[in-house]
PDB file of C-alpha atoms in Angstrom:
ATOM      1  CA  MET A   1      28.376-161.727  72.448  1.00 83.00           C
ATOM      2  CA  ASP A   2      27.477-158.050  72.942  1.00 95.00           C
ATOM      3  CA  ILE A   3      24.959-157.922  75.797  1.00 98.00           C
ATOM      4  CA  SER A   4      24.844-159.055  79.417  1.00 98.00           C
ATOM      5  CA  ILE A   5      21.522-159.058  81.244  1.00 98.00           C
ATOM      6  CA  VAL A   6      21.975-158.634  84.991  1.00 98.00           C
ATOM      7  CA  LEU A   7      19.373-160.560  86.983  1.00 98.00           C
ATOM      8  CA  PRO A   8      19.531-160.388  90.812  1.00 98.00           C
ATOM      9  CA  VAL A   9      17.448-163.043  92.539  1.00 98.00           C
ATOM     10  CA  TYR A  10      16.139-163.206  96.090  1.00 97.00           C
ATOM     11  CA  ASN A  11      13.292-165.598  96.982  1.00 97.00           C
ATOM     12  CA  ALA A  12      11.748-165.112  93.550  1.00 97.00           C
ATOM     13  CA  GLU A  13      10.313-168.590  92.970  1.00 97.00           C
ATOM     14  CA  ALA A  14       6.793-167.245  92.346  1.00 96.00           C
ATOM     15  CA  TYR A  15       7.754-165.427  89.142  1.00 97.00           C
ATOM     16  CA  LEU A  16      11.324-166.423  88.226  1.00 98.00           C
ATOM     17  CA  HIS A  17      10.219-169.144  85.816  1.00 98.00           C
ATOM     18  CA  GLU A  18       8.146-166.642  83.808  1.00 97.00           C
ATOM     19  CA  THR A  19      11.013-164.156  83.798  1.00 98.00           C
ATOM     20  CA  LEU A  20      13.498-166.681  82.425  1.00 98.00           C
ATOM     21  CA  ILE A  21      11.010-167.936  79.843  1.00 98.00           C
ATOM     22  CA  SER A  22      10.691-164.346  78.585  1.00 98.00           C
ATOM     23  CA  LEU A  23      14.474-164.285  78.119  1.00 98.00           C
ATOM     24  CA  GLU A  24      14.422-167.624  76.311  1.00 98.00           C
ATOM     25  CA  GLN A  25      11.838-166.197  73.909  1.00 97.00           C
ATOM     26  CA  GLN A  26      14.004-163.286  72.776  1.00 97.00           C
ATOM     27  CA  THR A  27      14.288-162.926  69.006  1.00 96.00           C
ATOM     28  CA  TYR A  28      17.913-161.799  69.405  1.00 96.00           C
ATOM     29  CA  LYS A  29      19.942-164.621  70.930  1.00 95.00           C
ATOM     30  CA  ASP A  30      23.492-163.271  71.228  1.00 95.00           C
ATOM     31  CA  PHE A  31      23.346-162.332  74.904  1.00 98.00           C
ATOM     32  CA  LYS A  32      24.086-163.863  78.270  1.00 98.00           C
ATOM     33  CA  VAL A  33      22.300-163.648  81.589  1.00 98.00           C
ATOM     34  CA  ILE A  34      24.339-162.996  84.725  1.00 98.00           C
ATOM     35  CA  ILE A  35      22.303-164.290  87.659  1.00 98.00           C
ATOM     36  CA  VAL A  36      23.339-163.484  91.216  1.00 98.00           C
ATOM     37  CA  ASN A  37      21.419-165.430  93.845  1.00 98.00           C
ATOM     38  CA  ASP A  38      21.340-163.137  96.875  1.00 98.00           C
ATOM     39  CA  GLY A  39      20.984-165.818  99.545  1.00 97.00           C
ATOM     40  CA  SER A  40      17.547-167.107  98.514  1.00 98.00           C
ATOM     41  CA  THR A  41      15.943-169.576 100.919  1.00 97.00           C
ATOM     42  CA  ASP A  42      13.166-170.748  98.583  1.00 97.00           C
ATOM     43  CA  ASN A  43      13.364-172.805  95.380  1.00 97.00           C
ATOM     44  CA  SER A  44      14.958-170.067  93.273  1.00 98.00           C
ATOM     45  CA  ALA A  45      18.259-171.957  92.942  1.00 98.00           C
ATOM     46  CA  GLU A  46      16.465-175.072  91.671  1.00 98.00           C
ATOM     47  CA  ILE A  47      14.615-173.025  89.051  1.00 98.00           C
ATOM     48  CA  ILE A  48      17.853-171.415  87.895  1.00 98.00           C
ATOM     49  CA  HIS A  49      19.648-174.759  87.601  1.00 98.00           C
ATOM     50  CA  HIS A  50      16.703-176.095  85.598  1.00 97.00           C
ATOM     51  CA  PHE A  51      17.138-173.301  83.044  1.00 98.00           C
ATOM     52  CA  ILE A  52      20.903-173.772  82.965  1.00 98.00           C
ATOM     53  CA  GLN A  53      20.349-177.443  82.103  1.00 97.00           C
ATOM     54  CA  ARG A  54      17.812-176.533  79.388  1.00 96.00           C
ATOM     55  CA  GLY A  55      20.624-174.626  77.685  1.00 96.00           C
ATOM     56  CA  LYS A  56      18.388-172.310  75.662  1.00 97.00           C
ATOM     57  CA  ILE A  57      20.101-169.195  77.013  1.00 97.00           C
ATOM     58  CA  ASN A  58      23.660-168.572  78.163  1.00 97.00           C
ATOM     59  CA  ILE A  59      23.556-168.241  81.967  1.00 98.00           C
ATOM     60  CA  SER A  60      26.446-167.335  84.262  1.00 98.00           C
ATOM     61  CA  TYR A  61      25.390-168.153  87.813  1.00 98.00           C
ATOM     62  CA  TYR A  62      26.801-166.791  91.075  1.00 98.00           C
ATOM     63  CA  GLU A  63      25.726-167.081  94.701  1.00 97.00           C
ATOM     64  CA  GLN A  64      26.324-164.721  97.590  1.00 97.00           C
ATOM     65  CA  PRO A  65      25.090-164.423 101.181  1.00 97.00           C
ATOM     66  CA  ASN A  66      22.071-162.127 101.434  1.00 97.00           C
ATOM     67  CA  GLN A  67      23.393-158.569 101.020  1.00 96.00           C
ATOM     68  CA  GLY A  68      20.611-156.859  99.095  1.00 96.00           C
ATOM     69  CA  VAL A  69      19.833-156.111  95.464  1.00 97.00           C
ATOM     70  CA  SER A  70      22.516-153.424  95.082  1.00 98.00           C
ATOM     71  CA  ALA A  71      25.284-155.778  96.154  1.00 98.00           C
ATOM     72  CA  ALA A  72      23.931-158.445  93.796  1.00 98.00           C
ATOM     73  CA  ARG A  73      23.877-156.043  90.840  1.00 98.00           C
ATOM     74  CA  ASN A  74      27.359-154.770  91.662  1.00 98.00           C
ATOM     75  CA  ASN A  75      28.646-158.333  91.839  1.00 98.00           C
ATOM     76  CA  ALA A  76      27.152-159.016  88.395  1.00 98.00           C
ATOM     77  CA  LEU A  77      28.649-155.828  86.930  1.00 98.00           C
ATOM     78  CA  ARG A  78      32.093-156.971  88.035  1.00 96.00           C
ATOM     79  CA  GLN A  79      31.596-160.163  86.032  1.00 95.00           C
ATOM     80  CA  THR A  80      30.457-158.355  82.899  1.00 95.00           C
ATOM     81  CA  ASP A  81      32.699-158.742  79.838  1.00 94.00           C
ATOM     82  CA  THR A  82      30.297-157.616  77.110  1.00 97.00           C
ATOM     83  CA  LYS A  83      29.936-154.281  75.318  1.00 97.00           C
ATOM     84  CA  PHE A  84      26.478-153.505  76.694  1.00 98.00           C
ATOM     85  CA  VAL A  85      24.586-154.160  79.931  1.00 98.00           C
ATOM     86  CA  MET A  86      20.872-154.473  80.562  1.00 98.00           C
ATOM     87  CA  PHE A  87      18.986-155.227  83.776  1.00 98.00           C
ATOM     88  CA  CYS A  88      15.939-157.286  84.639  1.00 98.00           C
ATOM     89  CA  ASP A  89      14.239-157.869  87.973  1.00 97.00           C
ATOM     90  CA  ALA A  90      13.363-161.448  88.868  1.00 97.00           C
ATOM     91  CA  ASP A  91       9.606-160.818  88.879  1.00 96.00           C
ATOM     92  CA  ASP A  92       9.474-158.820  85.631  1.00 97.00           C
ATOM     93  CA  LYS A  93       9.403-159.813  81.962  1.00 97.00           C
ATOM     94  CA  TYR A  94      10.899-158.749  78.646  1.00 97.00           C
ATOM     95  CA  HIS A  95       8.899-158.368  75.444  1.00 96.00           C
ATOM     96  CA  PRO A  96      10.237-160.975  72.946  1.00 95.00           C
ATOM     97  CA  LYS A  97      11.848-158.227  70.826  1.00 95.00           C
ATOM     98  CA  MET A  98      13.282-156.189  73.686  1.00 96.00           C
ATOM     99  CA  VAL A  99      16.914-157.311  73.436  1.00 97.00           C
ATOM    100  CA  GLU A 100      16.854-157.090  69.631  1.00 96.00           C
ATOM    101  CA  VAL A 101      15.447-153.553  69.648  1.00 96.00           C
ATOM    102  CA  MET A 102      17.775-152.344  72.406  1.00 97.00           C
ATOM    103  CA  HIS A 103      20.796-153.816  70.626  1.00 97.00           C
ATOM    104  CA  GLU A 104      19.842-152.066  67.392  1.00 96.00           C
ATOM    105  CA  MET A 105      19.276-148.754  69.186  1.00 97.00           C
ATOM    106  CA  MET A 106      22.743-148.890  70.746  1.00 97.00           C
ATOM    107  CA  ASN A 107      24.221-148.394  67.270  1.00 90.00           C
ATOM    108  CA  GLN A 108      26.117-145.087  67.529  1.00 90.00           C
ATOM    109  CA  ALA A 109      24.370-144.190  70.792  1.00 97.00           C
ATOM    110  CA  ASP A 110      25.566-143.998  74.378  1.00 98.00           C
ATOM    111  CA  VAL A 111      22.272-145.211  75.806  1.00 98.00           C
ATOM    112  CA  ALA A 112      19.007-146.735  74.584  1.00 98.00           C
ATOM    113  CA  VAL A 113      15.630-146.741  76.329  1.00 98.00           C
ATOM    114  CA  CYS A 114      12.188-148.254  75.797  1.00 96.00           C
ATOM    115  CA  GLY A 115       8.789-147.873  77.447  1.00 95.00           C
ATOM    116  CA  VAL A 116       7.503-149.741  80.495  1.00 95.00           C
ATOM    117  CA  THR A 117       4.079-151.028  81.488  1.00 94.00           C
ATOM    118  CA  ARG A 118       2.612-152.380  84.701  1.00 92.00           C
ATOM    119  CA  TYR A 119       0.082-154.425  82.724  1.00 90.00           C
ATOM    120  CA  GLU A 120       1.303-157.417  80.749  1.00 89.00           C
ATOM    121  CA  ASN A 121      -1.525-157.155  78.222  1.00 89.00           C
ATOM    122  CA  LYS A 122      -0.276-153.679  77.306  1.00 87.00           C
ATOM    123  CA  LEU A 123       3.129-154.859  76.132  1.00 90.00           C
ATOM    124  CA  TYR A 124       3.789-153.841  72.538  1.00 86.00           C
ATOM    125  CA  ARG A 125       1.944-156.094  70.070  1.00 82.00           C
ATOM    126  CA  SER A 126       3.413-155.234  66.672  1.00 76.00           C
ATOM    127  CA  ASN A 127       6.613-156.296  64.912  1.00 72.00           C
ATOM    128  CA  SER A 128       7.675-152.830  63.772  1.00 79.00           C
ATOM    129  CA  VAL A 129       9.174-150.629  66.480  1.00 85.00           C
ATOM    130  CA  ALA A 130       9.567-146.886  65.863  1.00 89.00           C
ATOM    131  CA  THR A 131      12.674-145.298  67.345  1.00 93.00           C
ATOM    132  CA  VAL A 132      13.894-141.722  67.635  1.00 95.00           C
ATOM    133  CA  ARG A 133      17.361-140.248  68.142  1.00 95.00           C
ATOM    134  CA  LEU A 134      17.711-137.729  70.960  1.00 95.00           C
ATOM    135  CA  HIS A 135      20.315-135.386  72.334  1.00 96.00           C
ATOM    136  CA  ILE A 136      21.032-136.548  75.869  1.00 97.00           C
ATOM    137  CA  LEU A 137      19.580-133.353  77.367  1.00 97.00           C
ATOM    138  CA  LYS A 138      16.197-134.142  75.835  1.00 96.00           C
ATOM    139  CA  LEU A 139      16.285-137.658  77.259  1.00 97.00           C
ATOM    140  CA  MET A 140      17.208-136.245  80.678  1.00 97.00           C
ATOM    141  CA  ARG A 141      14.175-133.977  80.550  1.00 96.00           C
ATOM    142  CA  CYS A 142      11.948-136.892  79.546  1.00 94.00           C
ATOM    143  CA  PHE A 143      13.329-138.925  82.452  1.00 95.00           C
ATOM    144  CA  LEU A 144      12.823-136.020  84.845  1.00 96.00           C
ATOM    145  CA  TYR A 145       9.405-134.722  83.810  1.00 94.00           C
ATOM    146  CA  LYS A 146       7.838-137.970  82.576  1.00 90.00           C
ATOM    147  CA  ASN A 147       9.398-140.278  85.111  1.00 85.00           C
ATOM    148  CA  THR A 148       6.486-142.718  85.319  1.00 83.00           C
ATOM    149  CA  GLN A 149       7.044-143.657  81.677  1.00 86.00           C
ATOM    150  CA  PHE A 150      10.485-145.065  82.487  1.00 89.00           C
ATOM    151  CA  HIS A 151      12.151-147.705  84.625  1.00 93.00           C
ATOM    152  CA  PHE A 152      15.880-148.061  85.099  1.00 95.00           C
ATOM    153  CA  ALA A 153      15.712-151.587  83.608  1.00 96.00           C
ATOM    154  CA  CYS A 154      14.331-150.081  80.376  1.00 97.00           C
ATOM    155  CA  PHE A 155      17.778-148.647  79.607  1.00 98.00           C
ATOM    156  CA  CYS A 156      20.676-150.317  77.832  1.00 98.00           C
ATOM    157  CA  TYR A 157      24.050-149.150  79.132  1.00 98.00           C
ATOM    158  CA  LYS A 158      27.608-149.180  77.777  1.00 98.00           C
ATOM    159  CA  THR A 159      29.971-151.194  79.933  1.00 98.00           C
ATOM    160  CA  ASP A 160      32.925-148.921  79.208  1.00 97.00           C
ATOM    161  CA  ILE A 161      31.030-145.847  80.477  1.00 98.00           C
ATOM    162  CA  ILE A 162      30.116-147.738  83.666  1.00 98.00           C
ATOM    163  CA  ARG A 163      33.730-148.807  84.179  1.00 97.00           C
ATOM    164  CA  THR A 164      35.352-145.503  83.208  1.00 98.00           C
ATOM    165  CA  HIS A 165      33.250-143.549  85.690  1.00 98.00           C
ATOM    166  CA  LYS A 166      33.177-146.277  88.353  1.00 98.00           C
ATOM    167  CA  LEU A 167      29.387-146.424  88.479  1.00 98.00           C
ATOM    168  CA  PHE A 168      27.884-148.840  90.980  1.00 97.00           C
ATOM    169  CA  PHE A 169      24.686-149.145  93.005  1.00 98.00           C
ATOM    170  CA  SER A 170      24.757-147.538  96.464  1.00 97.00           C
ATOM    171  CA  LEU A 171      24.842-150.208  99.155  1.00 97.00           C
ATOM    172  CA  ASP A 172      23.349-147.975 101.852  1.00 96.00           C
ATOM    173  CA  LEU A 173      20.106-147.315  99.955  1.00 95.00           C
ATOM    174  CA  LYS A 174      17.181-149.696  99.913  1.00 94.00           C
ATOM    175  CA  TYR A 175      15.104-147.378  97.725  1.00 96.00           C
ATOM    176  CA  GLY A 176      16.100-145.097  94.860  1.00 96.00           C
ATOM    177  CA  GLU A 177      19.439-146.765  94.186  1.00 97.00           C
ATOM    178  CA  ASP A 178      18.407-147.727  90.657  1.00 97.00           C
ATOM    179  CA  GLU A 179      17.411-144.231  89.515  1.00 97.00           C
ATOM    180  CA  GLU A 180      20.551-142.817  91.154  1.00 98.00           C
ATOM    181  CA  PHE A 181      22.615-145.197  89.011  1.00 98.00           C
ATOM    182  CA  THR A 182      20.782-144.201  85.830  1.00 98.00           C
ATOM    183  CA  TRP A 183      21.009-140.471  86.475  1.00 98.00           C
ATOM    184  CA  LYS A 184      24.753-140.706  87.103  1.00 98.00           C
ATOM    185  CA  TYR A 185      25.183-142.736  83.923  1.00 98.00           C
ATOM    186  CA  LEU A 186      23.226-140.263  81.788  1.00 98.00           C
ATOM    187  CA  LEU A 187      25.564-137.438  82.771  1.00 98.00           C
ATOM    188  CA  HIS A 188      28.349-139.197  80.850  1.00 98.00           C
ATOM    189  CA  CYS A 189      26.337-139.672  77.630  1.00 98.00           C
ATOM    190  CA  ASN A 190      26.073-137.471  74.555  1.00 96.00           C
ATOM    191  CA  ASN A 191      23.167-139.000  72.668  1.00 96.00           C
ATOM    192  CA  ALA A 192      20.459-141.615  72.934  1.00 98.00           C
ATOM    193  CA  ASN A 193      18.027-143.693  70.938  1.00 97.00           C
ATOM    194  CA  MET A 194      14.537-144.170  72.332  1.00 97.00           C
ATOM    195  CA  THR A 195      11.312-145.975  71.579  1.00 95.00           C
ATOM    196  CA  LYS A 196       8.085-145.217  73.395  1.00 92.00           C
ATOM    197  CA  GLU A 197       6.868-148.758  72.772  1.00 94.00           C
ATOM    198  CA  LYS A 198       6.364-150.725  75.986  1.00 95.00           C
ATOM    199  CA  LEU A 199       8.865-153.572  75.880  1.00 95.00           C
ATOM    200  CA  TYR A 200       9.389-154.072  79.630  1.00 97.00           C
ATOM    201  CA  TYR A 201       6.734-155.472  81.961  1.00 96.00           C
ATOM    202  CA  TYR A 202       7.194-154.222  85.510  1.00 95.00           C
ATOM    203  CA  ARG A 203       5.164-156.484  87.742  1.00 90.00           C
ATOM    204  CA  ASP A 204       3.403-154.633  90.545  1.00 78.00           C
ATOM    205  CA  ASN A 205       4.389-157.244  93.118  1.00 66.00           C
ATOM    206  CA  GLN A 206       2.281-156.752  96.232  1.00 52.00           C
ATOM    207  CA  VAL A 207       4.781-158.587  98.441  1.00 52.00           C
ATOM    208  CA  SER A 208       7.894-156.869  97.122  1.00 52.00           C
ATOM    209  CA  ALA A 209      10.054-154.517  99.168  1.00 46.00           C
ATOM    210  CA  THR A 210       8.422-151.479  97.560  1.00 48.00           C
ATOM    211  CA  LYS A 211       5.208-152.379  99.418  1.00 58.00           C
ATOM    212  CA  ASN A 212       6.815-152.083 102.852  1.00 78.00           C
ATOM    213  CA  ILE A 213       5.624-148.585 103.674  1.00 90.00           C
ATOM    214  CA  THR A 214       8.027-147.120 106.225  1.00 95.00           C
ATOM    215  CA  MET A 215       9.991-143.898 106.619  1.00 96.00           C
ATOM    216  CA  ALA A 216      12.800-145.652 104.762  1.00 96.00           C
ATOM    217  CA  ARG A 217      10.926-144.765 101.574  1.00 96.00           C
ATOM    218  CA  THR A 218      12.373-141.256 101.933  1.00 97.00           C
ATOM    219  CA  GLN A 219      15.677-142.753 100.776  1.00 97.00           C
ATOM    220  CA  VAL A 220      14.340-142.070  97.280  1.00 97.00           C
ATOM    221  CA  ILE A 221      14.702-138.371  98.121  1.00 97.00           C
ATOM    222  CA  ASP A 222      18.185-139.021  99.509  1.00 97.00           C
ATOM    223  CA  SER A 223      19.147-140.661  96.229  1.00 98.00           C
ATOM    224  CA  MET A 224      18.009-137.593  94.285  1.00 97.00           C
ATOM    225  CA  ILE A 225      19.987-135.367  96.667  1.00 97.00           C
ATOM    226  CA  ARG A 226      23.072-137.414  95.786  1.00 98.00           C
ATOM    227  CA  VAL A 227      22.323-137.084  92.085  1.00 98.00           C
ATOM    228  CA  VAL A 228      22.060-133.300  92.387  1.00 98.00           C
ATOM    229  CA  GLY A 229      25.395-133.251  94.230  1.00 98.00           C
ATOM    230  CA  TYR A 230      26.970-135.479  91.580  1.00 98.00           C
ATOM    231  CA  TYR A 231      25.843-133.147  88.787  1.00 98.00           C
ATOM    232  CA  LYS A 232      26.976-130.036  90.685  1.00 98.00           C
ATOM    233  CA  GLU A 233      30.418-131.500  91.363  1.00 98.00           C
ATOM    234  CA  ARG A 234      30.828-132.014  87.611  1.00 98.00           C
ATOM    235  CA  ASN A 235      29.520-128.525  86.789  1.00 98.00           C
ATOM    236  CA  SER A 236      26.501-129.771  84.878  1.00 98.00           C
ATOM    237  CA  PRO A 237      23.968-127.001  84.172  1.00 96.00           C
ATOM    238  CA  PHE A 238      21.231-129.653  84.404  1.00 97.00           C
ATOM    239  CA  ALA A 239      21.817-129.756  88.166  1.00 97.00           C
ATOM    240  CA  LYS A 240      19.553-126.700  88.491  1.00 96.00           C
ATOM    241  CA  GLU A 241      16.552-128.525  87.000  1.00 96.00           C
ATOM    242  CA  LEU A 242      17.215-131.611  89.085  1.00 96.00           C
ATOM    243  CA  GLU A 243      17.324-129.483  92.217  1.00 96.00           C
ATOM    244  CA  SER A 244      14.418-127.151  91.478  1.00 95.00           C
ATOM    245  CA  TYR A 245      12.027-129.763  90.089  1.00 95.00           C
ATOM    246  CA  GLY A 246      13.423-133.237  90.825  1.00 96.00           C
ATOM    247  CA  LEU A 247      13.695-132.856  94.593  1.00 96.00           C
ATOM    248  CA  PRO A 248      10.192-131.455  95.299  1.00 96.00           C
ATOM    249  CA  ARG A 249       8.688-133.857  92.735  1.00 96.00           C
ATOM    250  CA  THR A 250      10.329-136.815  94.480  1.00 96.00           C
ATOM    251  CA  LYS A 251       9.068-135.611  97.848  1.00 97.00           C
ATOM    252  CA  LEU A 252       5.555-135.233  96.414  1.00 96.00           C
ATOM    253  CA  ALA A 253       5.686-138.809  95.137  1.00 95.00           C
ATOM    254  CA  ILE A 254       6.582-140.168  98.583  1.00 97.00           C
ATOM    255  CA  LEU A 255       3.922-138.016 100.264  1.00 97.00           C
ATOM    256  CA  THR A 256       1.392-139.447  97.809  1.00 96.00           C
ATOM    257  CA  GLU A 257       2.505-142.963  98.609  1.00 95.00           C
ATOM    258  CA  PHE A 258       2.151-142.382 102.351  1.00 96.00           C
ATOM    259  CA  ALA A 259      -1.332-140.897 101.885  1.00 96.00           C
ATOM    260  CA  LYS A 260      -2.426-143.677  99.526  1.00 94.00           C
ATOM    261  CA  ASN A 261      -1.440-146.255 102.140  1.00 94.00           C
ATOM    262  CA  ASN A 262      -3.218-144.384 104.949  1.00 94.00           C
ATOM    263  CA  ARG A 263      -0.003-143.604 106.831  1.00 96.00           C
ATOM    264  CA  LEU A 264      -0.831-140.215 108.338  1.00 97.00           C
ATOM    265  CA  ASP A 265       2.049-140.577 110.808  1.00 97.00           C
ATOM    266  CA  LEU A 266       4.628-140.885 108.031  1.00 97.00           C
ATOM    267  CA  PHE A 267       2.921-138.220 105.921  1.00 97.00           C
ATOM    268  CA  GLN A 268       3.062-135.673 108.760  1.00 97.00           C
ATOM    269  CA  LYS A 269       6.634-136.588 109.626  1.00 96.00           C
ATOM    270  CA  LEU A 270       7.839-136.075 106.060  1.00 97.00           C
ATOM    271  CA  SER A 271       5.821-132.868 105.682  1.00 96.00           C
ATOM    272  CA  SER A 272       7.527-131.365 108.708  1.00 94.00           C
ATOM    273  CA  THR A 273      11.070-132.700 108.206  1.00 93.00           C
ATOM    274  CA  GLU A 274      13.440-129.782 107.717  1.00 89.00           C
ATOM    275  CA  THR A 275      15.928-131.968 105.847  1.00 89.00           C
ATOM    276  CA  TYR A 276      13.441-132.294 102.996  1.00 94.00           C
ATOM    277  CA  ASN A 277      12.090-128.742 103.103  1.00 92.00           C
ATOM    278  CA  TYR A 278      11.420-128.416  99.358  1.00 92.00           C
ATOM    279  CA  LYS A 279       8.647-126.258  97.922  1.00 90.00           C
ATOM    280  CA  ILE A 280       6.166-128.714  96.474  1.00 94.00           C
ATOM    281  CA  ILE A 281       4.645-125.996  94.296  1.00 90.00           C
ATOM    282  CA  HIS A 282       7.674-126.360  92.018  1.00 89.00           C
ATOM    283  CA  SER A 283       6.247-129.747  91.019  1.00 90.00           C
ATOM    284  CA  ALA A 284       3.561-127.802  89.161  1.00 86.00           C
ATOM    285  CA  ALA A 285       6.119-127.493  86.352  1.00 87.00           C
ATOM    286  CA  SER A 286       5.237-131.068  85.453  1.00 90.00           C
ATOM    287  CA  PRO A 287       3.614-131.654  82.043  1.00 89.00           C
ATOM    288  CA  ASP A 288       1.276-134.137  83.763  1.00 89.00           C
ATOM    289  CA  PRO A 289      -1.989-132.369  84.748  1.00 91.00           C
ATOM    290  CA  LYS A 290      -2.476-134.734  87.695  1.00 90.00           C
ATOM    291  CA  ILE A 291       0.884-133.763  89.169  1.00 93.00           C
ATOM    292  CA  LYS A 292       0.176-130.076  88.571  1.00 93.00           C
ATOM    293  CA  ILE A 293      -3.100-130.348  90.471  1.00 94.00           C
ATOM    294  CA  ALA A 294      -1.515-132.420  93.257  1.00 94.00           C
ATOM    295  CA  ALA A 295       1.228-129.814  93.723  1.00 95.00           C
ATOM    296  CA  PHE A 296      -1.285-126.961  93.942  1.00 95.00           C
ATOM    297  CA  VAL A 297      -3.549-128.841  96.365  1.00 96.00           C
ATOM    298  CA  TYR A 298      -0.673-129.766  98.672  1.00 96.00           C
ATOM    299  CA  SER A 299       0.592-126.178  98.613  1.00 95.00           C
ATOM    300  CA  LEU A 300      -2.873-124.966  99.627  1.00 95.00           C
ATOM    301  CA  SER A 301      -3.440-127.567 102.323  1.00 96.00           C
ATOM    302  CA  PRO A 302      -1.407-130.714 103.112  1.00 96.00           C
ATOM    303  CA  THR A 303      -4.409-132.028 105.064  1.00 96.00           C
ATOM    304  CA  LEU A 304      -6.709-131.614 102.067  1.00 97.00           C
ATOM    305  CA  PHE A 305      -4.116-133.283  99.856  1.00 97.00           C
ATOM    306  CA  TYR A 306      -3.833-136.255 102.234  1.00 97.00           C
ATOM    307  CA  ASN A 307      -7.583-136.759 102.455  1.00 96.00           C
ATOM    308  CA  LEU A 308      -8.088-136.475  98.699  1.00 95.00           C
ATOM    309  CA  VAL A 309      -5.327-138.970  97.899  1.00 95.00           C
ATOM    310  CA  LYS A 310      -6.560-141.386 100.547  1.00 88.00           C
ATOM    311  CA  THR A 311     -10.101-141.164  99.174  1.00 87.00           C
ATOM    312  CA  ILE A 312      -9.382-141.201  95.439  1.00 85.00           C
ATOM    313  CA  LEU A 313      -6.444-143.622  95.319  1.00 69.00           C
TER     314      LEU A 313
END
């Protein structure tokens, strides 16, 4: 058995059944699912036990008091005894060929990655999946400049790289901990295989933690600050791009989120916080025309930017 799929669960009864069905439907069967129940108070445990009894997929099940998704993932990583590790959130779904394609792409590669979609009907619909081999620097640039095309659960990771470099999810972050993990992992890779085909369905869950719009969302910026520090400590030349583009781009994303949710108080607070005093205009280096325009508008007038985002989005 080569692959472990880490699945943290917290009060996920609304979608967990669909998620586990998507794992049962995988064309490649030689994997196991490590489920960590993070103190759920709903019927999640009953759903999990139902799938264990069905016996269609190999499930290792653990329970812990509620400690958060990072602690649950870390707990699962400690139980991992396979060559590769993948992740899935309890309200998301895999394309039926996702594990098969990722397993094939890990042949002579340090990391594999596929596309993500927020719309289930846009999951890949053909049997043939085109892949491309990349130097890790090219994948880093894709992840940095085309971030919306990726999700940390779209990557397949090598367990020995995770263990060798003691990579875990930060327990003090509620937001951004997943991308921090991926960025740190990528630093220790040499090459990658990638497909642009959308094999991972990220459900835009309106009641999930990402919809709680508070100042805590700026932890995503904190996570990128840590990544920059991590790369600098290891003398990576890519640290310059992460610092010059990644930090202002991350700030712009949070400002957009605050404006979209009509939170002028949070928008103004972030705009004026010295700790995150990054020049948004640097985000204009993005290949995405929408981000270029957003960066220029914000640089001209934060107020205009806020009103446009609030109106358009």
